[in-house]
Each structure stands twice: as structure tokens, then as C-alpha cells.
Tab-separated table of C-alpha atoms and ligand atoms in Angstrom:
chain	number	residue	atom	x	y	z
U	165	UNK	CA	36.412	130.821	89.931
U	166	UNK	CA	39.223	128.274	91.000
U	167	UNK	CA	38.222	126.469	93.966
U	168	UNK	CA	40.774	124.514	96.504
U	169	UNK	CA	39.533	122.030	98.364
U	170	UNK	CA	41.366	121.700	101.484
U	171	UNK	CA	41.077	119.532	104.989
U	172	UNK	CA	43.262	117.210	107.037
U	173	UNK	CA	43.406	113.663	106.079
U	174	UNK	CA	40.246	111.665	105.428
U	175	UNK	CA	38.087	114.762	105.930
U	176	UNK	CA	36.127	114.190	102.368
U	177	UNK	CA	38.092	116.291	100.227
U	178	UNK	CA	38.520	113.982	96.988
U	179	UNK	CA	34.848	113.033	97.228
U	180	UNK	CA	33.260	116.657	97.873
U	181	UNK	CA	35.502	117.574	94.834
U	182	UNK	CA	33.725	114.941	92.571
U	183	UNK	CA	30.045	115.480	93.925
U	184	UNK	CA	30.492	119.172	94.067
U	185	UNK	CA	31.319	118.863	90.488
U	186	UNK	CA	28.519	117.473	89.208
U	187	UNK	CA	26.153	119.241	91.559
U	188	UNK	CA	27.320	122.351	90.066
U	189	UNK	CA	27.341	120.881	86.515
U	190	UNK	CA	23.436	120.026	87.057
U	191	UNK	CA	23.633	123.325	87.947
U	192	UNK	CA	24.520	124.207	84.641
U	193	UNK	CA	28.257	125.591	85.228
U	194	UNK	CA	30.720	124.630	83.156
U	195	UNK	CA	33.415	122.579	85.278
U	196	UNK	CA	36.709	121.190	85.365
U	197	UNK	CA	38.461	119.558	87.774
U	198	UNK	CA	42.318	119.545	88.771
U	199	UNK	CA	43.862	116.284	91.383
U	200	UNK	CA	47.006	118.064	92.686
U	201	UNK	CA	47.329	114.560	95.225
U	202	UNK	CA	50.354	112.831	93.980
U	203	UNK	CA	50.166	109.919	96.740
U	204	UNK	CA	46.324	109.268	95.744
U	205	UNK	CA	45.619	105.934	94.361
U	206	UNK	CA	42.358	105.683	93.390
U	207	UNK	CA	39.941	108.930	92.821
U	208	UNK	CA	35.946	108.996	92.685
U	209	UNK	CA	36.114	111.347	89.373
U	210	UNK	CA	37.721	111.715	86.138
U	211	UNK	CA	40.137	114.270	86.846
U	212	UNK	CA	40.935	116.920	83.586
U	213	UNK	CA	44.169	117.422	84.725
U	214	UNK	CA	46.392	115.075	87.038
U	215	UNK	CA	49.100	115.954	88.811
U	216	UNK	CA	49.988	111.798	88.683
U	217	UNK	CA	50.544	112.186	85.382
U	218	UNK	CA	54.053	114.860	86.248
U	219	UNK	CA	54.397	112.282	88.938
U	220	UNK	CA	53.751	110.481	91.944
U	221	UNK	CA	54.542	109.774	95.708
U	222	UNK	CA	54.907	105.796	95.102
U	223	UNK	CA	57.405	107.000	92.077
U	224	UNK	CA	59.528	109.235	94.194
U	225	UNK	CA	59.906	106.289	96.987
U	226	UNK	CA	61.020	104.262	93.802
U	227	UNK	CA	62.902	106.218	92.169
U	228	UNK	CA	65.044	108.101	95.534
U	229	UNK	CA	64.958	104.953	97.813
U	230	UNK	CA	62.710	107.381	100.210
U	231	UNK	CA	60.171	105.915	102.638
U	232	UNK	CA	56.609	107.334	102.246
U	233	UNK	CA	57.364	110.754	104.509
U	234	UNK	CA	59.973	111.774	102.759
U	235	UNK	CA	58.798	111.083	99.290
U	236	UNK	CA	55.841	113.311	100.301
U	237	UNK	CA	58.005	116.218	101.150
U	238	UNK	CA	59.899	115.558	97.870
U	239	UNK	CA	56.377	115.502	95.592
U	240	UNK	CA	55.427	119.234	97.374
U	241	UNK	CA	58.970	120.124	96.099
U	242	UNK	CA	57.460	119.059	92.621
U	243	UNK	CA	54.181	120.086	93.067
U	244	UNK	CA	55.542	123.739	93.899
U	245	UNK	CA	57.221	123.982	90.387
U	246	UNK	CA	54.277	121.932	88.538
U	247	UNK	CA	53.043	124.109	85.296
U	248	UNK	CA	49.423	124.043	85.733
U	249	UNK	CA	46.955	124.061	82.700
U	250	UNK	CA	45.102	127.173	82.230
U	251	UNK	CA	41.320	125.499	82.400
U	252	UNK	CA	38.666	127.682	80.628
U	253	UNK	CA	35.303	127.036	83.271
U	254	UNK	CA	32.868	128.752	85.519
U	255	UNK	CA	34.468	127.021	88.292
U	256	UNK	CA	37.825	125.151	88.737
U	257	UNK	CA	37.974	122.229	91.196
U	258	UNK	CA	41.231	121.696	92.759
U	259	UNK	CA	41.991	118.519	95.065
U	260	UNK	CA	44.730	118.930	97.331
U	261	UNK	CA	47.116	116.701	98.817
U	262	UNK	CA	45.709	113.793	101.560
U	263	UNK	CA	48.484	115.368	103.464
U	264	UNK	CA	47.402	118.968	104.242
U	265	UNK	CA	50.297	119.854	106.327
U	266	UNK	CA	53.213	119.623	103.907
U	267	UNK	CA	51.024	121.411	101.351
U	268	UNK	CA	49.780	124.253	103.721
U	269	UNK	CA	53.333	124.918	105.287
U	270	UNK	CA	55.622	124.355	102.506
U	271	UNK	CA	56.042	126.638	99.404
U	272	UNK	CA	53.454	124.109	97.672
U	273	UNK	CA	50.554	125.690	98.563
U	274	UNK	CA	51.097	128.984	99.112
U	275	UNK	CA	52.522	129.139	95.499
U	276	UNK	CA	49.913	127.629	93.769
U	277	UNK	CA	47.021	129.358	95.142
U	278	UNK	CA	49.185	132.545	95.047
U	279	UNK	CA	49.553	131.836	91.383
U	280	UNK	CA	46.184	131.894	90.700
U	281	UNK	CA	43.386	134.340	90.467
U	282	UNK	CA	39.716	134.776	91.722
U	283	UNK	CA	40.693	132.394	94.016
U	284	UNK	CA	38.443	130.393	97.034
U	285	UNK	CA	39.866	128.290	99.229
U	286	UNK	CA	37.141	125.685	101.355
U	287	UNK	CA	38.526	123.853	104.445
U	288	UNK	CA	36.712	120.906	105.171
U	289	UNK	CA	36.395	119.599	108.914
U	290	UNK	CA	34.985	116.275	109.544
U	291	UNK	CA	31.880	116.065	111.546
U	292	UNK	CA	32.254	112.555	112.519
U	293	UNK	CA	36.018	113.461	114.320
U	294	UNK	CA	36.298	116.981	115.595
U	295	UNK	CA	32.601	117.561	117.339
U	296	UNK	CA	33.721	117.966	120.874
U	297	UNK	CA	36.464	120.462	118.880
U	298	UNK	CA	35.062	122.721	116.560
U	299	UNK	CA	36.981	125.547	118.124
U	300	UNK	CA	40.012	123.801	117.152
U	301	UNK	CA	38.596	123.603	113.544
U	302	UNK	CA	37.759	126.927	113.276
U	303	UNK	CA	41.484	127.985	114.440
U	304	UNK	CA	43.012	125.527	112.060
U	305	UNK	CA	40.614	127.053	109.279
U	306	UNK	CA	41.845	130.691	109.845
U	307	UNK	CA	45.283	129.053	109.555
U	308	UNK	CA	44.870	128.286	106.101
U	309	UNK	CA	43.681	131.529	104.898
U	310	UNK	CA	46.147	132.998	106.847
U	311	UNK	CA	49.174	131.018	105.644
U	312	UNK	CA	47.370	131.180	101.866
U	313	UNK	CA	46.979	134.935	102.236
U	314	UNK	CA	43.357	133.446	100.555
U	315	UNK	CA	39.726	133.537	101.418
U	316	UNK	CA	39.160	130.504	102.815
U	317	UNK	CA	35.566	129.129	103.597
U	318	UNK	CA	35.277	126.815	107.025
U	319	UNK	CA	32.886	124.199	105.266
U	320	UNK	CA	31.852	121.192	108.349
U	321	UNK	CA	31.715	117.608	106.138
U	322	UNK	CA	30.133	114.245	106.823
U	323	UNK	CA	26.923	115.661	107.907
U	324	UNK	CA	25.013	113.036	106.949
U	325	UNK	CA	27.086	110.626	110.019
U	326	UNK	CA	24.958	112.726	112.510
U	327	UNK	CA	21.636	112.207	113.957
U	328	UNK	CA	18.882	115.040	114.287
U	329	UNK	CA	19.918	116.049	117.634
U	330	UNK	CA	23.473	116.430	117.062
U	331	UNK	CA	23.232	117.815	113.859
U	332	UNK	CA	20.647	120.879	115.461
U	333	UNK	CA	23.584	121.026	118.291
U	334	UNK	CA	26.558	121.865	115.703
U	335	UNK	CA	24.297	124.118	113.825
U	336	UNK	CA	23.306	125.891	117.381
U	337	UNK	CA	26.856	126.216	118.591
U	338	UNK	CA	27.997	127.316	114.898
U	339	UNK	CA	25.395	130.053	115.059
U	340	UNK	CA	25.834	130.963	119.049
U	341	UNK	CA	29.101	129.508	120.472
U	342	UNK	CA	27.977	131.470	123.644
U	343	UNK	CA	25.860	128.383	123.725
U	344	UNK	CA	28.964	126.480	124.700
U	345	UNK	CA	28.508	127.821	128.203
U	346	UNK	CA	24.680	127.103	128.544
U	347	UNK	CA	26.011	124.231	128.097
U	348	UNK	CA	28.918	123.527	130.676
U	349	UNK	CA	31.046	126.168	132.432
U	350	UNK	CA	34.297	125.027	132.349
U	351	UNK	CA	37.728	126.891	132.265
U	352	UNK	CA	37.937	125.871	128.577
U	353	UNK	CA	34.798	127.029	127.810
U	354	UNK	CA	35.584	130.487	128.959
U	355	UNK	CA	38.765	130.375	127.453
U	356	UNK	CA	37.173	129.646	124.000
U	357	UNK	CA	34.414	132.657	124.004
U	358	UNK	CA	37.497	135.147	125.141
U	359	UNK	CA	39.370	133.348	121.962
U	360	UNK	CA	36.193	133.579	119.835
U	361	UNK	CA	35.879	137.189	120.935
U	362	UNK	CA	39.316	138.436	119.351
U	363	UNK	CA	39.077	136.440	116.255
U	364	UNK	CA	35.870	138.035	115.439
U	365	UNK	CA	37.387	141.819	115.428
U	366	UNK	CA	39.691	140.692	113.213
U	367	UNK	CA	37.990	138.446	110.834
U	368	UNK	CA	34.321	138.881	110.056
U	369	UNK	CA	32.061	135.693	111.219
U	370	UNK	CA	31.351	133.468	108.326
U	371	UNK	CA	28.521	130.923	108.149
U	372	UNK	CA	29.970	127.587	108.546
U	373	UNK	CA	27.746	125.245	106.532
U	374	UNK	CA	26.925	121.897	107.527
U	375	UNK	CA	27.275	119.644	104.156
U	376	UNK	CA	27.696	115.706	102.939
U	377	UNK	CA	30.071	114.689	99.990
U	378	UNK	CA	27.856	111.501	100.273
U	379	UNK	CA	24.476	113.200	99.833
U	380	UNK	CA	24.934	116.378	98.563
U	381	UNK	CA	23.133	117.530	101.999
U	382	UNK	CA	24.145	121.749	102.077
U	383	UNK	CA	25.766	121.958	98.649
U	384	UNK	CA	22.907	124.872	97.753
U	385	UNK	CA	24.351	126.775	100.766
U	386	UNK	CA	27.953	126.272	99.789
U	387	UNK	CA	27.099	127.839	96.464
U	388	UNK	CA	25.571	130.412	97.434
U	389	UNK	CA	28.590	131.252	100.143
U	390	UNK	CA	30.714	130.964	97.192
U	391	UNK	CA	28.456	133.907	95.317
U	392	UNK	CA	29.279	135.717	97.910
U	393	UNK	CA	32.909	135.587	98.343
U	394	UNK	CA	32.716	136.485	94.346
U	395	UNK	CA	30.542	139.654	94.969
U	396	UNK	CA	32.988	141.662	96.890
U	397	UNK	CA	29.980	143.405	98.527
U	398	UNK	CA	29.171	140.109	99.850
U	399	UNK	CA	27.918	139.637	103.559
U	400	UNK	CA	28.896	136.669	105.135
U	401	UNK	CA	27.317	136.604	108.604
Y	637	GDP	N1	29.500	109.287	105.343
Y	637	GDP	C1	30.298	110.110	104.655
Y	637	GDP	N2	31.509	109.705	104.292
Y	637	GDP	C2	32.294	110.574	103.603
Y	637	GDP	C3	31.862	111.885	103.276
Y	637	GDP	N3	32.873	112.506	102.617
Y	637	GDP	C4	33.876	111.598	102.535
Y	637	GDP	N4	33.539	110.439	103.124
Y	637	GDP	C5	34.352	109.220	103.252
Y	637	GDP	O1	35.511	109.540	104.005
Y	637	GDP	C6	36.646	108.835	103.497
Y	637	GDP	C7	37.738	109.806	103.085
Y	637	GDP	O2	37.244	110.581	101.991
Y	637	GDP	P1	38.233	111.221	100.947
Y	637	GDP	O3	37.405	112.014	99.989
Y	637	GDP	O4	39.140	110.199	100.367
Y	637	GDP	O5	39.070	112.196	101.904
Y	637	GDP	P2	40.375	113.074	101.590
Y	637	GDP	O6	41.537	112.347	102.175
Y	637	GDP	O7	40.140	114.373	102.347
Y	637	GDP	O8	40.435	113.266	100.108
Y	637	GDP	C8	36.139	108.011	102.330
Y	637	GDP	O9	35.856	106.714	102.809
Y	637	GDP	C9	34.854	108.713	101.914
Y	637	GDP	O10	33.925	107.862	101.285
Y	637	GDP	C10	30.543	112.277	103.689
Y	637	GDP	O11	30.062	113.399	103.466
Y	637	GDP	N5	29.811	111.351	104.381
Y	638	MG	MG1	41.888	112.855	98.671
């Protein structure tokens, strides 16, 4: 199975690839993982193929006099029209860009995954920014998938930043967002349960687990989400 790892910036993408890794090595998988990050400078794993070695975001600025943006936009041209080695693995680890946007909305992305098949996508959120916005997760979630035409998995990171309590409150509102207006009855409260409501006829409600790149904390769940998305028959409520 060939795995993207998605998120916005900093959401624990490059170090969820690496510890996912070898948590499903120890599984016993066979595993190989891809860094399609040009602009990255350092990574916590040995990648088996890097995109840094076609080229890189620091290269481009070089080499075209661009600043940082637009060397960016040039490496997604690249990274579009990069030749990717065929892997042979149980599962295929690919880190995406720091920048998600110029990935997800450009031809980069869309391509790549597109090119590819028995295909998940997993779109990290981080737990330690977005809390009093998980709606606005959720939505940017769906986004992917939709733009990737991909199943995409909404995956919450950076558990391990959260204390009991608010760790049992995500997992509460995850599993009940009518909880939302036990909790305060405000206009934009309302407006996210009549939001919530239409999204669910049209996509079916997915568990959203709660996991740490740092400590491993949920990757049994995540695998066993992933099973699921591979059985076709799979239930994921
Ligand atoms: N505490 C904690 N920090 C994390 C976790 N995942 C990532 N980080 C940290 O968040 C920062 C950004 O992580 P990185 O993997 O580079 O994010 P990326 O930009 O999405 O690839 C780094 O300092 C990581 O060590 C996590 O589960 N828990
Ligand atoms: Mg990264």
C-alpha cells in the first residue's frame, strides 16, 4: 500500500513518517520510505528514495535567482514530472512537501497520487494548534481527498502535548460533535452541527484517531484504519 503523509506545516508529518516506519517494521512489514520535500533540510529517517537528490528548493533559489516562494512553486513544477522508483514493500511511506498548499493545489499532488495505485492518503492536524478548530480540520481534511480524488484518513497528531482532560475532550467531541453544544450554544456552534450534518450524507464518518509521532501513542489504531481502507468491505464508523 503507498501511503502519503499529508498536513500543513509543522503538523508532524516527516516524523510520523519515520516512527510509523519502524512501528510497522516491528510489525513485521516490509517498508520503504519516499521524502518528496525538496525544501527539507534535515530528516529524522534514512529516506530510500529522495526527491533532494533530482533537486532542491535552496538549488532552485540558486540556480533562478528566486526568493524562497517562488522557488517552491518552481520545485512542485519538478516534483510533478519527477520519475518515481517503483518500491517493492507492504507499505510505501511518502513525505510530502512542508508546504501542503502548493502540493495539494498544484498539478504536484494530484499527479503523483493519481499515478499511483492502492493508494491512502493520511492528513495530519496538530493537536497542540487547531483544538478550539477541529471543524476547520475536518473541512480542510475532506479537501484533500477531494482535490486528490483519494481516500484520505483525518489522523489528529501531537497527542502526547495534551493532558488527560483535554485529550478525553477531543476524543468526546470526535466521537459526538453534538457535544459541541452541551458545551456552549453559540451561533457557530449551530452553524457547525448543520455543516457536520451535510458532510456526513455525503461522506461516511471516519474515526479520527488521536496519535503521537513522538510516542507512538495510537499507531495500533492507525493500522488497523489502514486495514480497513484496504478491505473494501471495510467499516469506518
Ligand atoms: N510533542 C510532539 N512533537 C511532535 C510530534 N510530531 C512532530 N512533532 C514536532 O513538531 C515539529 C514539526 O515536525 P515535522 O515532522 O518536521 O513536521 P512537518 O513539517 O509536518 O514534516 C518538530 O519539532 C517535531 O519534533 C508529536 O507527536 N509530539
Ligand atoms: Mg517535513
Amino acid at each position: 500500500m503507498n501511503v502519503f503523509i499529508l498536513g500543513p506545516a509543522g503538523s508532524g508529518k516527516s516524523l510520523l513518517s519515520g516512527s510509523f516506519a519502524s512501528y510497522l517494521a516491528g510489525e513485521g512489514y516490509r517498508v520503504k520510505l519516499v521524502n518528496l520535500d525538496p525544501g527539507v533540510l534535515e530528516l529524522p529517517y534514512k529516506a530510500d528514495f529522495d526527491v533532494r537528490t533530482r533537486f532542491t528548493v535552496e538549488g532552485i533559489m540558486r540556480e533562478k535567482g528566486l526568493g524562497p516562494n517562488g522557488a517552491i512553486l518552481e520545485a512542485m513544477e519538478r516534483l510533478a514530472r519527477v520519475s518515481l522508483p517503483r518500491l517493492d514493500a507492504d507499505y510505501v511511506l511518502y513525505d510530502t512537501p512542508g508546504q501542503l498548499e502548493p502540493f495539494l493545489f498544484r498539478d504536484a499532488g494530484r499527479r503523483i497520487v493519481g499515478s499511483l495505485k492502492d493508494c491512502c492518503c493520511l492528513f495530519l492536524g496538530d493537536l497542540s494548534a487547531p483544538r478550539r478548530n477541529l471543524l476547520g480540520f475536518y473541512l480542510y481534511a475532506l479537501t484533500a481527498r477531494y482535490t486528490l480524488e483519494a481516500e484520505t484518513l483525518a489522523v489528529l497528531n501531537k497527542v502526547d502535548l495534551l493532558n488527560r482532560e483535554e485529550t478525553e475532550m477531543v476524543r468526546r467531541l470526535m466521537e459526538n460533535p453534538a457535544f459541541l453544544l452541551e458545551a456552549s450554544a453559540s451561533l457557530q456552534d449551530e452553524m457547525n452541527l448543520e455543516v457536520l450534518k451535510v458532510l456526513r450524507s455525503f461522506f461516511p464518518p471516519q474515526r479520527i484517531p488521536l496519535v503521537s509521532a513522538k510516542t507512538g501513542v495510537g499507531f495500533d489504531e492507525l493500522l488497523t484504519l489502514l486495514f480497513e481502507v484496504k478491505c473494501t468491505c471495510g467499516d469506518l464508523t
